[in-house]
CSV table of C-alpha atoms in Angstrom, one decimal:
chain,number,residue,atom,x,y,z
A,1,MET,CA,197.2,127.6,-7.6
A,2,LYS,CA,195.9,127.9,-11.4
A,3,THR,CA,192.6,129.3,-10.1
A,4,ALA,CA,194.3,132.0,-8.0
A,5,THR,CA,196.2,133.2,-10.7
A,6,LYS,CA,193.2,133.3,-12.7
A,7,ASN,CA,191.2,135.6,-9.8
A,8,THR,CA,194.0,138.0,-9.6
A,9,THR,CA,194.1,138.5,-13.4
A,10,SER,CA,190.7,139.1,-13.5
A,11,THR,CA,190.9,141.7,-10.7
A,12,LYS,CA,194.2,143.6,-12.3
A,13,SER,CA,192.0,143.4,-15.9
A,14,ALA,CA,188.9,145.1,-13.9
A,15,THR,CA,191.0,147.5,-12.2
A,16,ALA,CA,192.5,148.8,-15.1
A,17,SER,CA,189.3,148.7,-17.2
A,18,LYS,CA,188.0,151.3,-14.5
A,19,THR,CA,191.1,153.1,-14.1
A,20,LYS,CA,190.9,153.6,-18.0
A,21,ALA,CA,187.1,154.5,-17.8
A,22,THR,CA,187.8,157.2,-15.1
A,23,THR,CA,190.7,158.7,-17.3
A,24,THR,CA,188.6,159.0,-20.0
A,25,ALA,CA,185.5,160.2,-18.2
A,26,SER,CA,187.9,163.3,-16.8
A,27,LYS,CA,189.2,164.1,-20.4
A,28,SER,CA,185.5,164.2,-21.5
A,29,THR,CA,184.5,166.1,-18.6
A,30,SER,CA,187.4,168.2,-19.1
A,31,LYS,CA,186.9,169.2,-22.9
A,32,THR,CA,183.0,170.2,-22.2
A,33,ALA,CA,183.6,172.2,-18.8
A,34,THR,CA,185.6,174.7,-21.0
A,35,VAL,CA,183.3,177.4,-22.5
A,36,LYS,CA,184.2,178.8,-25.2
A,37,ALA,CA,184.1,183.0,-25.3
A,38,LYS,CA,182.1,184.8,-27.5
A,39,ALA,CA,184.2,187.5,-30.1
A,40,SER,CA,182.7,190.5,-28.0
A,41,ALA,CA,183.7,188.4,-24.1
A,42,ALA,CA,184.8,191.0,-21.9
A,43,GLU,CA,188.8,191.1,-21.5
A,44,GLY,CA,189.1,192.9,-18.2
A,45,LEU,CA,187.3,193.9,-15.0
A,46,ARG,CA,186.1,197.5,-16.4
A,47,GLU,CA,184.5,195.8,-19.4
A,48,LEU,CA,182.6,193.3,-17.2
A,49,PHE,CA,181.3,196.0,-14.9
A,50,VAL,CA,180.1,197.9,-17.8
A,51,ASP,CA,178.5,194.9,-19.3
A,52,SER,CA,176.8,193.5,-16.0
A,53,LEU,CA,175.5,197.7,-15.9
A,54,LYS,CA,173.9,196.9,-19.3
A,55,ASP,CA,172.3,193.9,-17.9
A,56,ILE,CA,170.6,195.4,-14.8
A,57,TYR,CA,169.8,198.2,-16.7
A,58,TRP,CA,167.7,196.2,-18.8
A,59,ALA,CA,166.6,194.9,-15.8
A,60,GLU,CA,165.1,197.5,-14.0
A,61,LYS,CA,163.3,198.5,-17.1
A,62,ALA,CA,161.8,195.4,-17.6
A,63,LEU,CA,160.8,195.5,-13.7
A,64,VAL,CA,158.7,198.9,-14.4
A,65,LYS,CA,156.8,197.2,-16.8
A,66,ALA,CA,156.2,194.2,-14.8
A,67,LEU,CA,155.4,195.6,-11.2
A,68,PRO,CA,152.1,197.1,-12.2
A,69,LYS,CA,150.6,193.9,-13.3
A,70,MET,CA,151.6,192.4,-9.9
A,71,ALA,CA,150.0,194.9,-8.2
A,72,LYS,CA,146.9,194.8,-10.4
A,73,ASN,CA,146.6,191.2,-9.3
A,74,ALA,CA,147.2,191.5,-5.9
A,75,THR,CA,144.5,192.2,-2.7
A,76,SER,CA,146.3,192.8,0.0
A,77,GLU,CA,146.5,196.7,0.3
A,78,ASN,CA,149.7,196.2,2.3
A,79,LEU,CA,150.9,194.3,-0.7
A,80,ILE,CA,149.7,196.7,-3.4
A,81,THR,CA,151.1,199.8,-1.6
A,82,ALA,CA,154.5,198.3,-1.0
A,83,ILE,CA,154.6,197.6,-4.8
A,84,ASN,CA,154.0,200.7,-5.9
A,85,GLU,CA,156.2,202.2,-3.8
A,86,HIS,CA,158.6,200.4,-5.2
A,87,LEU,CA,157.6,201.2,-8.6
A,88,ALA,CA,158.4,204.5,-8.1
A,89,VAL,CA,161.9,203.8,-6.3
A,90,THR,CA,162.4,201.2,-9.3
A,91,GLN,CA,162.1,204.1,-11.9
A,92,GLU,CA,164.6,206.2,-9.5
A,93,GLN,CA,166.8,203.6,-9.9
A,94,VAL,CA,166.7,203.3,-13.7
A,95,THR,CA,167.5,207.3,-13.4
A,96,ARG,CA,170.4,206.3,-11.2
A,97,LEU,CA,171.7,203.8,-13.1
A,98,GLU,CA,172.2,206.6,-16.2
A,99,LYS,CA,174.2,208.4,-13.7
A,100,VAL,CA,176.6,205.6,-12.8
A,101,PHE,CA,176.9,204.8,-16.7
A,102,ALA,CA,177.9,208.9,-17.1
A,103,SER,CA,180.1,208.7,-13.7
A,104,VAL,CA,182.4,206.0,-16.0
A,105,GLY,CA,182.1,207.8,-19.0
A,106,GLU,CA,179.8,205.3,-20.7
A,107,LYS,CA,176.6,205.4,-22.6
A,108,ALA,CA,173.7,204.2,-21.2
A,109,VAL,CA,172.7,201.0,-23.1
A,110,ALA,CA,170.4,198.3,-22.3
A,111,LYS,CA,171.2,194.6,-22.7
A,112,LYS,CA,169.0,191.6,-22.2
A,113,CYS,CA,169.1,190.4,-19.0
A,114,ASP,CA,168.0,186.7,-19.2
A,115,ALA,CA,168.2,186.5,-15.5
A,116,MET,CA,165.7,189.2,-15.1
A,117,GLU,CA,163.3,187.7,-18.3
A,118,GLY,CA,163.4,184.4,-16.2
A,119,LEU,CA,162.3,185.9,-12.7
A,120,ILE,CA,159.5,188.1,-14.7
A,121,LYS,CA,158.1,185.1,-16.5
A,122,GLU,CA,157.9,182.8,-13.4
A,123,GLY,CA,155.9,185.7,-11.5
A,124,GLU,CA,153.8,185.6,-14.2
A,125,SER,CA,153.0,181.5,-14.0
A,126,ILE,CA,153.0,181.8,-10.2
A,127,MET,CA,150.1,184.2,-11.0
A,128,GLU,CA,148.3,182.0,-13.7
A,129,GLU,CA,148.8,178.9,-11.3
A,130,THR,CA,146.8,180.5,-7.9
A,131,GLU,CA,143.1,181.8,-7.3
A,132,VAL,CA,143.0,185.5,-6.5
A,133,GLY,CA,143.5,186.2,-3.0
A,134,PRO,CA,145.9,185.3,0.0
A,135,VAL,CA,147.1,182.2,-2.0
A,136,ARG,CA,147.7,184.3,-5.0
A,137,ASP,CA,149.5,187.4,-3.0
A,138,ALA,CA,151.5,184.8,-1.1
A,139,GLY,CA,152.8,184.0,-4.5
A,140,ILE,CA,153.8,187.5,-5.9
A,141,ILE,CA,155.5,188.2,-2.3
A,142,ALA,CA,157.3,185.0,-3.0
A,143,ALA,CA,158.0,186.1,-7.2
A,144,SER,CA,158.7,189.4,-5.9
A,145,GLN,CA,161.5,188.2,-3.4
A,146,LYS,CA,163.1,186.5,-5.7
A,147,ILE,CA,163.7,189.2,-7.9
A,148,GLU,CA,165.0,191.3,-4.8
A,149,HIS,CA,167.6,188.7,-3.6
A,150,TYR,CA,168.9,188.5,-7.2
A,151,GLU,CA,169.0,192.6,-7.2
A,152,ILE,CA,170.8,192.4,-4.2
A,153,ALA,CA,173.2,190.2,-5.2
A,154,THR,CA,173.9,191.9,-8.6
A,155,TYR,CA,174.3,195.7,-6.9
A,156,GLY,CA,176.6,194.3,-4.5
A,157,THR,CA,178.6,192.8,-7.1
A,158,LEU,CA,178.4,195.8,-9.1
A,159,ALA,CA,179.5,198.1,-6.1
A,160,ALA,CA,182.4,196.0,-5.4
A,161,PHE,CA,183.4,196.1,-9.0
A,162,ALA,CA,183.5,200.2,-9.2
A,163,GLN,CA,185.3,200.1,-5.9
A,164,THR,CA,188.2,197.8,-7.3
A,165,LEU,CA,188.1,200.0,-10.3
A,166,GLY,CA,188.5,203.5,-8.2
A,167,GLU,CA,184.9,204.2,-9.4
A,168,ASP,CA,184.1,206.4,-6.1
A,169,ASP,CA,180.9,208.2,-7.6
A,170,ALA,CA,179.5,204.8,-9.4
A,171,VAL,CA,180.0,203.5,-5.8
A,172,LEU,CA,177.9,205.5,-3.6
A,173,LEU,CA,175.4,205.5,-6.6
A,174,LEU,CA,175.1,201.8,-6.3
A,175,GLU,CA,175.2,201.2,-2.8
A,176,LYS,CA,172.3,203.8,-2.4
A,177,THR,CA,170.1,201.4,-4.9
A,178,LEU,CA,171.6,198.4,-3.1
A,179,SER,CA,170.1,200.0,0.2
A,180,GLU,CA,166.9,200.5,-1.2
A,181,GLU,CA,166.7,196.7,-2.5
A,182,LYS,CA,167.6,195.2,1.0
A,183,GLU,CA,164.7,197.6,2.7
A,184,ALA,CA,162.2,196.3,0.0
A,185,ASP,CA,163.1,192.7,0.7
A,186,VAL,CA,162.3,193.5,4.4
A,187,THR,CA,159.3,194.9,4.0
A,188,LEU,CA,158.1,192.1,1.6
A,189,THR,CA,159.2,189.9,4.6
A,190,GLU,CA,156.8,191.9,6.9
A,191,ALA,CA,154.1,191.9,4.7
A,192,ALA,CA,154.0,188.2,4.6
A,193,TYR,CA,154.4,187.2,7.7
A,194,ASN,CA,152.3,189.7,9.1
A,195,THR,CA,149.3,188.6,7.5
A,196,ILE,CA,149.2,187.2,4.2
A,197,ASN,CA,150.7,183.7,4.3
A,198,PHE,CA,148.7,182.9,7.5
A,199,ASP,CA,145.5,184.2,5.5
A,200,ALA,CA,146.7,182.1,2.6
A,201,ALA,CA,147.4,179.2,5.3
A,202,GLU,CA,143.7,179.3,6.5
A,203,GLU,CA,142.8,179.0,2.7
A,204,ASP,CA,144.1,175.0,3.2
A,205,GLU,CA,141.7,174.6,6.1
A,206,ALA,CA,138.7,176.2,4.4
């Protein structure tokens, strides 16, 4: 009987310790999960919308500088053409964003986009880590599509924000750019699956 009592006591003690540890971990997570807002943090949807516009404005201008380098490092004529065509489109998108700013009564100001900066740097790393030819072309497409997917998500969100805020002119402008980004993604996919990925795969067999 004494042994049984001792075992029961040990079990209760272990359970209590486990519960206490779980509660402590929960409190610790709760404290660290809350991110303190900056003094300049957006307090409403309109502020968040404008802040996001500044973000993508910087991103598109940075992309205008990055695309020529991608084109210069590509070897596939189809890929080079696709990149150069999208460069022209991107330049138009920068101008269109300025129209979006004007339509909502804001000055066009660029705010550094950490996401685009990271994606462009990753693209540069991919080029450094691949040999010139089909393999690098495949890497450039991969990097480019990551950028396109980020832009698709961003413009889709911005268009939704604008619609909620009743900014109809901004919605039309943003949806036009969204459509262009989707088309660019399809073009890159076709370039990859028509020849480039298969040419790159043949390098493994060489």
